[in-house]
PDB file of C-alpha atoms in Angstrom:
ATOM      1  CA  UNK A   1      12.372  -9.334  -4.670  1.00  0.00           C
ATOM      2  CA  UNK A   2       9.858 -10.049  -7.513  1.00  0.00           C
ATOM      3  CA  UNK A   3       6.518  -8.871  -8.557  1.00  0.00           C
ATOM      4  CA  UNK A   4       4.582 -12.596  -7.904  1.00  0.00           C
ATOM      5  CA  UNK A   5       1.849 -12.159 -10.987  1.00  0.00           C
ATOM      6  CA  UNK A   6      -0.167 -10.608 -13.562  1.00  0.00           C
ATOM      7  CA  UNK A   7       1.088  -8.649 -16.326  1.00  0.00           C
ATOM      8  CA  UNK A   8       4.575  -7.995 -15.135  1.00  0.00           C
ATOM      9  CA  UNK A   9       5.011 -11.288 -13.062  1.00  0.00           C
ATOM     10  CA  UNK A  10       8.621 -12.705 -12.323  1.00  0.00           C
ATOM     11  CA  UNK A  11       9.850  -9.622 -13.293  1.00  0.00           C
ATOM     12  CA  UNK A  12      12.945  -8.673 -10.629  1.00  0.00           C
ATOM     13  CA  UNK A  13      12.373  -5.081  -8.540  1.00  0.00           C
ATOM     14  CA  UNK A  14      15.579  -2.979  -7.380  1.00  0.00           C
ATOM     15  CA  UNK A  15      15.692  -2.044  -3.866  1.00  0.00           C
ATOM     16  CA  UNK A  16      17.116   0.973  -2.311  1.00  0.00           C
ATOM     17  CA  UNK A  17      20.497   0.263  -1.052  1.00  0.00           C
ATOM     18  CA  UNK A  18      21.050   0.679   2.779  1.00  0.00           C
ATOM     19  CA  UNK A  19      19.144  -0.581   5.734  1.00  0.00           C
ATOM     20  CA  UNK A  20      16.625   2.803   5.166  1.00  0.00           C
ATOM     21  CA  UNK A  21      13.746   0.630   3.989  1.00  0.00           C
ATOM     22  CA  UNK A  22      12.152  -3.024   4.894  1.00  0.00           C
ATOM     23  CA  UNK A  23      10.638  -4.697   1.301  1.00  0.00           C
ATOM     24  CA  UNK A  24       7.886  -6.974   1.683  1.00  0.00           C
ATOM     25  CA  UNK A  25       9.098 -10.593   1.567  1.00  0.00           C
ATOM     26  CA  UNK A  26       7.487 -12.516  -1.362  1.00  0.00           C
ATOM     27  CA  UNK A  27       6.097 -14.984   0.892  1.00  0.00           C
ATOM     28  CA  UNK A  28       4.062 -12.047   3.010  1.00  0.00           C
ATOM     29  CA  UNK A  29       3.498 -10.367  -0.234  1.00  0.00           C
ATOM     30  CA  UNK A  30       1.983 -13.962  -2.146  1.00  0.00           C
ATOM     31  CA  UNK A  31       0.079 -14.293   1.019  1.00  0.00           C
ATOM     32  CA  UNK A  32      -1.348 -11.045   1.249  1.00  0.00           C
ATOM     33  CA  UNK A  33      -1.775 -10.753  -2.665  1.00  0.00           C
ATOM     34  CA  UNK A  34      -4.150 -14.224  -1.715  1.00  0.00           C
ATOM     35  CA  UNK A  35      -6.099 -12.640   0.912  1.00  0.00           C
ATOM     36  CA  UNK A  36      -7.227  -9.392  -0.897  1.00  0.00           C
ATOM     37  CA  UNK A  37      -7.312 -10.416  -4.651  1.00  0.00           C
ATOM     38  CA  UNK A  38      -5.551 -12.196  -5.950  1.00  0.00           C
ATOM     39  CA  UNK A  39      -6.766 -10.194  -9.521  1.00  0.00           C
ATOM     40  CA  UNK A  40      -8.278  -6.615  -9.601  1.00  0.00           C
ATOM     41  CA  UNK A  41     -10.708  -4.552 -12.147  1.00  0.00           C
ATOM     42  CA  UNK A  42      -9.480  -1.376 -12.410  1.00  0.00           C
ATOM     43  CA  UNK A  43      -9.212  -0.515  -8.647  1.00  0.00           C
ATOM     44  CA  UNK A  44      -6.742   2.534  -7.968  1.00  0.00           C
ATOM     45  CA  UNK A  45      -4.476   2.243  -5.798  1.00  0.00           C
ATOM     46  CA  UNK A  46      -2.726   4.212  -2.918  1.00  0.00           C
ATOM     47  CA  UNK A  47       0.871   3.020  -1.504  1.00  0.00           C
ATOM     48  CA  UNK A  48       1.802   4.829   1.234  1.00  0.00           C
ATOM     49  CA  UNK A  49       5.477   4.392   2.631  1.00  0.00           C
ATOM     50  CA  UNK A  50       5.918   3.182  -0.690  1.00  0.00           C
ATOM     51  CA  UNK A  51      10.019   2.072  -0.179  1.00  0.00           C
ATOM     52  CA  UNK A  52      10.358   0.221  -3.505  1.00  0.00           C
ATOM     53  CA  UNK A  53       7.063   0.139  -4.395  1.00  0.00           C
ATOM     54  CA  UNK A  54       6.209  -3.715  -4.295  1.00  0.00           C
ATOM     55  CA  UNK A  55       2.653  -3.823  -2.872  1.00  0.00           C
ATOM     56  CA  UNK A  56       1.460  -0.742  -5.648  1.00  0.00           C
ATOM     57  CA  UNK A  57       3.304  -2.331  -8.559  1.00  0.00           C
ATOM     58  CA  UNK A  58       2.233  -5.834  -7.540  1.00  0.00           C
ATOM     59  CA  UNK A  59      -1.589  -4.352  -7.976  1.00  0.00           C
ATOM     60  CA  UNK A  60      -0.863  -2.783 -10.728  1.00  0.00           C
ATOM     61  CA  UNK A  61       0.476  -6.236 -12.277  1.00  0.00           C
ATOM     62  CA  UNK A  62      -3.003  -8.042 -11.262  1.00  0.00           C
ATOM     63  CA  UNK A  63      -5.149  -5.218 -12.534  1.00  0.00           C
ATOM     64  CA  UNK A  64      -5.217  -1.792 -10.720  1.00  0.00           C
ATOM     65  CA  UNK A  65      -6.139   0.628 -13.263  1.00  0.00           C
ATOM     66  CA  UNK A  66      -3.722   3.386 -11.613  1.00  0.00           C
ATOM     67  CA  UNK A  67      -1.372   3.566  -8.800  1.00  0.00           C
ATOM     68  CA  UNK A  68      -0.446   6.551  -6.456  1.00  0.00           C
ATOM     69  CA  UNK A  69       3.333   5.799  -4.375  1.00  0.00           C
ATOM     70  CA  UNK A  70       3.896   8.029  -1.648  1.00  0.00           C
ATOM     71  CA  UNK A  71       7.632   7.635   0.452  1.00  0.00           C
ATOM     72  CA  UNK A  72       9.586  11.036   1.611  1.00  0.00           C
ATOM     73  CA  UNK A  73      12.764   9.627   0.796  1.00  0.00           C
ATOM     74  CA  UNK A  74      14.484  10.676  -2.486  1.00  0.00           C
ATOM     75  CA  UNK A  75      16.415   7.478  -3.671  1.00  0.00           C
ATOM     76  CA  UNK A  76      13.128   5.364  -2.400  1.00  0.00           C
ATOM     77  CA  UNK A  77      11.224   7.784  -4.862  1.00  0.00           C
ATOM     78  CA  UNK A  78      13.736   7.186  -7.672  1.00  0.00           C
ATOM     79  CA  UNK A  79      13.240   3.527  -7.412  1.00  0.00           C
ATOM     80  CA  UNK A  80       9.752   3.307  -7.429  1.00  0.00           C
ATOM     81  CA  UNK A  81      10.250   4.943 -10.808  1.00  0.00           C
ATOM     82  CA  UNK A  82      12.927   2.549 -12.013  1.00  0.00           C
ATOM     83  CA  UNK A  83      11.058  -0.189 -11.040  1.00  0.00           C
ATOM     84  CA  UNK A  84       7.548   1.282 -12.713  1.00  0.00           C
ATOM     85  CA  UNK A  85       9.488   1.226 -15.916  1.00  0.00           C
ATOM     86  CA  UNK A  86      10.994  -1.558 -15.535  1.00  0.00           C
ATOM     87  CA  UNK A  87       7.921  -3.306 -15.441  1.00  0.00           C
ATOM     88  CA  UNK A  88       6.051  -1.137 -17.993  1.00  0.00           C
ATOM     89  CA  UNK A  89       3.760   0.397 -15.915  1.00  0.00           C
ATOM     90  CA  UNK A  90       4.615   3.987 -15.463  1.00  0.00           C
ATOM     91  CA  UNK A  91       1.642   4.836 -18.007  1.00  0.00           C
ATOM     92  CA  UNK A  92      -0.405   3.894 -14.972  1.00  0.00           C
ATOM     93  CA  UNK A  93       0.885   5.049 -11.745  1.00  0.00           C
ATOM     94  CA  UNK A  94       2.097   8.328  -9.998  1.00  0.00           C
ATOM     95  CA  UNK A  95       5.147   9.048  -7.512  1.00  0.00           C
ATOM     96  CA  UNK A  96       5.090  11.568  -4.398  1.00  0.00           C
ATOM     97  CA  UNK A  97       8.021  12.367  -2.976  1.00  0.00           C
ATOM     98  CA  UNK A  98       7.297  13.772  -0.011  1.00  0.00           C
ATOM     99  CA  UNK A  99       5.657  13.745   3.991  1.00  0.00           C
ATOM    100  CA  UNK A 100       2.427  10.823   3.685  1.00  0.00           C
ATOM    101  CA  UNK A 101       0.206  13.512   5.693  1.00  0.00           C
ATOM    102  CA  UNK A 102       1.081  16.236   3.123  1.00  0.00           C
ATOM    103  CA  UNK A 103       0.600  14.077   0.215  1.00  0.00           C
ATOM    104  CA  UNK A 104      -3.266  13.056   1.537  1.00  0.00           C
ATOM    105  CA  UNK A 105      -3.970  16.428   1.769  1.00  0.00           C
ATOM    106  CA  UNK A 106      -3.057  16.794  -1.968  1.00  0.00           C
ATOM    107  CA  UNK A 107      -4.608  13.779  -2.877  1.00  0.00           C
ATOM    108  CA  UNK A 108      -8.164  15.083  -1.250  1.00  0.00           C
ATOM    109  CA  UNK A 109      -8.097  18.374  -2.905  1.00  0.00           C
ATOM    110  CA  UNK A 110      -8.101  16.253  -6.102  1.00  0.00           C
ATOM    111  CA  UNK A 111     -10.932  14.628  -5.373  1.00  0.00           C
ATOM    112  CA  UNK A 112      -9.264  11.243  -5.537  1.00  0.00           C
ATOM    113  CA  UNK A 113     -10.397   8.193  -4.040  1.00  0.00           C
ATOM    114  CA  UNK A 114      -9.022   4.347  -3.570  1.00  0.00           C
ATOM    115  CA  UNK A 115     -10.276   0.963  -2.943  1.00  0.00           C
ATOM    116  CA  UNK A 116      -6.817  -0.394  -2.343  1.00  0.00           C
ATOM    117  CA  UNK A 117      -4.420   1.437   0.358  1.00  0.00           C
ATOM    118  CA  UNK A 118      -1.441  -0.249   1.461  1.00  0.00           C
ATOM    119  CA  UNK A 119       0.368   1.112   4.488  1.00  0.00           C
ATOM    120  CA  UNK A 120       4.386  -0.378   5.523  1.00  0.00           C
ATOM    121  CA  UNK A 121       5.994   2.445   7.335  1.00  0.00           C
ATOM    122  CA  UNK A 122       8.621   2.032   9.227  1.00  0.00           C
ATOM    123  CA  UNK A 123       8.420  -0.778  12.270  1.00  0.00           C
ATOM    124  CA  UNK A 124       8.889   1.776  14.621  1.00  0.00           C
ATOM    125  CA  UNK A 125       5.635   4.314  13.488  1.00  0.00           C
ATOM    126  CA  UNK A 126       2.514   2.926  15.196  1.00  0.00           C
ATOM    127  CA  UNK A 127      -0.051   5.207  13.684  1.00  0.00           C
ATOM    128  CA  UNK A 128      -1.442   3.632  11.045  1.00  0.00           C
ATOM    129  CA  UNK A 129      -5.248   3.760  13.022  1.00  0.00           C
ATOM    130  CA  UNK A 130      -5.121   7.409  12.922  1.00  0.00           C
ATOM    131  CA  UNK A 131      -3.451   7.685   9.036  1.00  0.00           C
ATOM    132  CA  UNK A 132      -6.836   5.108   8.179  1.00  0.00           C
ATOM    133  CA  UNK A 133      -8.915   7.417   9.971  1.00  0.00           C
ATOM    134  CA  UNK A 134      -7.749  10.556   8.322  1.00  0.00           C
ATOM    135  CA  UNK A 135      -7.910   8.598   4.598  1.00  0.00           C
ATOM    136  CA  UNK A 136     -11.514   8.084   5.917  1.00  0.00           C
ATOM    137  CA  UNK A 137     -12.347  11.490   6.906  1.00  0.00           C
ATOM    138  CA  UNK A 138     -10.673  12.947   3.659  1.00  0.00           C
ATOM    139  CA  UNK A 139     -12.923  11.378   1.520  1.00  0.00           C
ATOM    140  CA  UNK A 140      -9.670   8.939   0.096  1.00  0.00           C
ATOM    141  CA  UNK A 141     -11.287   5.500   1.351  1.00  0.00           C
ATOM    142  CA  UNK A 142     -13.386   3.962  -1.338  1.00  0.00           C
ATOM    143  CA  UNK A 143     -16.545   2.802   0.155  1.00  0.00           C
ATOM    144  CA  UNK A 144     -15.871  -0.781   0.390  1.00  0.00           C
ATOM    145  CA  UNK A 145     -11.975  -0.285   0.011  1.00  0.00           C
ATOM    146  CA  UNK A 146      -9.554  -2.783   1.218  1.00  0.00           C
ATOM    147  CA  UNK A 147      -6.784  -1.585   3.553  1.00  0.00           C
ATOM    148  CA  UNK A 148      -3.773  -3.445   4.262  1.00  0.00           C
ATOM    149  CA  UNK A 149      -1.144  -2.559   7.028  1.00  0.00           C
ATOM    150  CA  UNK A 150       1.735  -4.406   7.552  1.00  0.00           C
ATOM    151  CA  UNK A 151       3.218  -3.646  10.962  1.00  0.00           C
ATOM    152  CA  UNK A 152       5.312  -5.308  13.565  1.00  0.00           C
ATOM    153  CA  UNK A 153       3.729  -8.115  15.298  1.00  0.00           C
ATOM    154  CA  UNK A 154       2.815  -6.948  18.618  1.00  0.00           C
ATOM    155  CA  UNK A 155       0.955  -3.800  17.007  1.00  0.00           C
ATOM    156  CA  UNK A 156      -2.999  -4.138  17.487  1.00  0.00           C
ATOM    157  CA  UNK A 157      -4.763  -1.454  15.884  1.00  0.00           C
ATOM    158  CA  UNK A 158      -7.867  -2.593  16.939  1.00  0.00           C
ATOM    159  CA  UNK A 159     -10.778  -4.436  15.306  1.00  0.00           C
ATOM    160  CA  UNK A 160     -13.176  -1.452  14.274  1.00  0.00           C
ATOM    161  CA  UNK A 161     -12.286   2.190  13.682  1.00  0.00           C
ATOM    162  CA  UNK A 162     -13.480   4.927  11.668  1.00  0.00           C
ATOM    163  CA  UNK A 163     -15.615   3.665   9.606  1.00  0.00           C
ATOM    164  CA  UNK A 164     -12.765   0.211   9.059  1.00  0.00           C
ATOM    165  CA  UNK A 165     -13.364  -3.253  10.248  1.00  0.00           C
ATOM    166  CA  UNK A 166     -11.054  -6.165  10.436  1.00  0.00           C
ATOM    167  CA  UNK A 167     -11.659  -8.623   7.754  1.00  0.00           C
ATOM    168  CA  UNK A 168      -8.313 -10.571   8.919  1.00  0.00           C
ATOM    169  CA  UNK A 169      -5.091 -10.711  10.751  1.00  0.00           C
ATOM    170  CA  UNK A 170      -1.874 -13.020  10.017  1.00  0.00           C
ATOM    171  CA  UNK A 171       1.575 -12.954  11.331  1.00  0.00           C
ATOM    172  CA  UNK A 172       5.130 -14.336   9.259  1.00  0.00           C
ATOM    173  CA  UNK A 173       7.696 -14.441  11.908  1.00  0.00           C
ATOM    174  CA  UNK A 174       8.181 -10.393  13.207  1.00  0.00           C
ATOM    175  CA  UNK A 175       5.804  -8.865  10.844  1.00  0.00           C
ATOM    176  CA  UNK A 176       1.687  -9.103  10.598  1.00  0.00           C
ATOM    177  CA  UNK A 177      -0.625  -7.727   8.405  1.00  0.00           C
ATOM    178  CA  UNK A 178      -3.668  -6.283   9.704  1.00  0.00           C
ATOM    179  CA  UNK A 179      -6.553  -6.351   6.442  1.00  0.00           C
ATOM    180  CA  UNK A 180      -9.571  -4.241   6.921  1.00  0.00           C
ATOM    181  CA  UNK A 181     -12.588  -3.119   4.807  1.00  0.00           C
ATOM    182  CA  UNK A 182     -14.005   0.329   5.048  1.00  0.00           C
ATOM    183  CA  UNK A 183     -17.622   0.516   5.028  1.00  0.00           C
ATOM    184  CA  UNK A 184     -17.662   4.182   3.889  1.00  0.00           C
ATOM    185  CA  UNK A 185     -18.966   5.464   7.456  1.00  0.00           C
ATOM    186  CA  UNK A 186     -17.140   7.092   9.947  1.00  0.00           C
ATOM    187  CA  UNK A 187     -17.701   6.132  13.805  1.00  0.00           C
TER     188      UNK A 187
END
């Protein structure tokens, strides 16, 4: 697994040993990197169910201005941070160990908002719709953000939901991506 491009492109990312977490293959990653960039201008970013931290650090790389990882487990957590260093971008991002939910709630009271949010939890966790709607409803979706969920294929979250509409679906094999903009309203 390798960041694709930008500032820290070709560089190689750990993963976390074990079968715990599911990285992004490069392919999916290239071809969602395509769809919502490819290059950013300062955007912050939020990566929830972080793992190893691909998707943030891969926006960072093109031109996030900051990155926020969130993942609950402890050795995913530790190498988001290897990997942040490893590609010289700590200075610029922010790990949260801890429960996705919990960590919004932080993030609102901070007043912090994002116009990129990635979302890969686990295959089996199918509620991505209502984790969108509550980034909405805190205030953490960017009017005009772009949200990305990669998911099983299968999974249909819909085309329209709090205040999110579908800009584009695409499936690799087992896993989609579902790519939606938020318009900043809630329905």
């Amino acid at each position: 697994m390798r960041v694709i491009s930008g500032q820290a492109g070709g560089l190689r990312l750990q993963t976390v040993p074990g079968r715990s977490t599911r990285p992004t293959a490069d392919r999916v990653k290239e071809a969602m990197f395509s769809m919502i960039g490819p290059y950013f201008s300062g955007e912050r970013a939020l990566d929830l169910f972080a793992g190893t931290g691909a998707l943030g650090i891969e926006a960072l790389s093109r031109g996030a201005g900051r990155a926020v990882f969130v993942d609950r487990d402890p050795r995913c957590a530790a190498v988001i941070r290897r990997n942040l260093e490893h590609t010289g971008l700590s200075g610029r991002a922010e790990v949260i160990r801890g429960d996705v939910r919990r960590a919004l709630e932080i993030l609102s009271r901070r007043g912090e908002t994002f116009g990129l949010i990635f979302l890969d939890p686990p295959y089996d966790r199918t509620d991505c719709d209502e984790l969108l709607a509550e980034l909405s409803a805190r205030g953490l979706a960017a009017p005009g953000a772009v949200a990305v969920v990669e998911h099983r294929t299968g999974v249909d979250y819909g085309d329209r939901f709090a205040g999110y509409a579908l800009r584009r679906r695409a499936v690799y094999g087992d896993t989609a991506l579902s790519i939606y903009d938020h318009g900043g309203l809630t329905e």
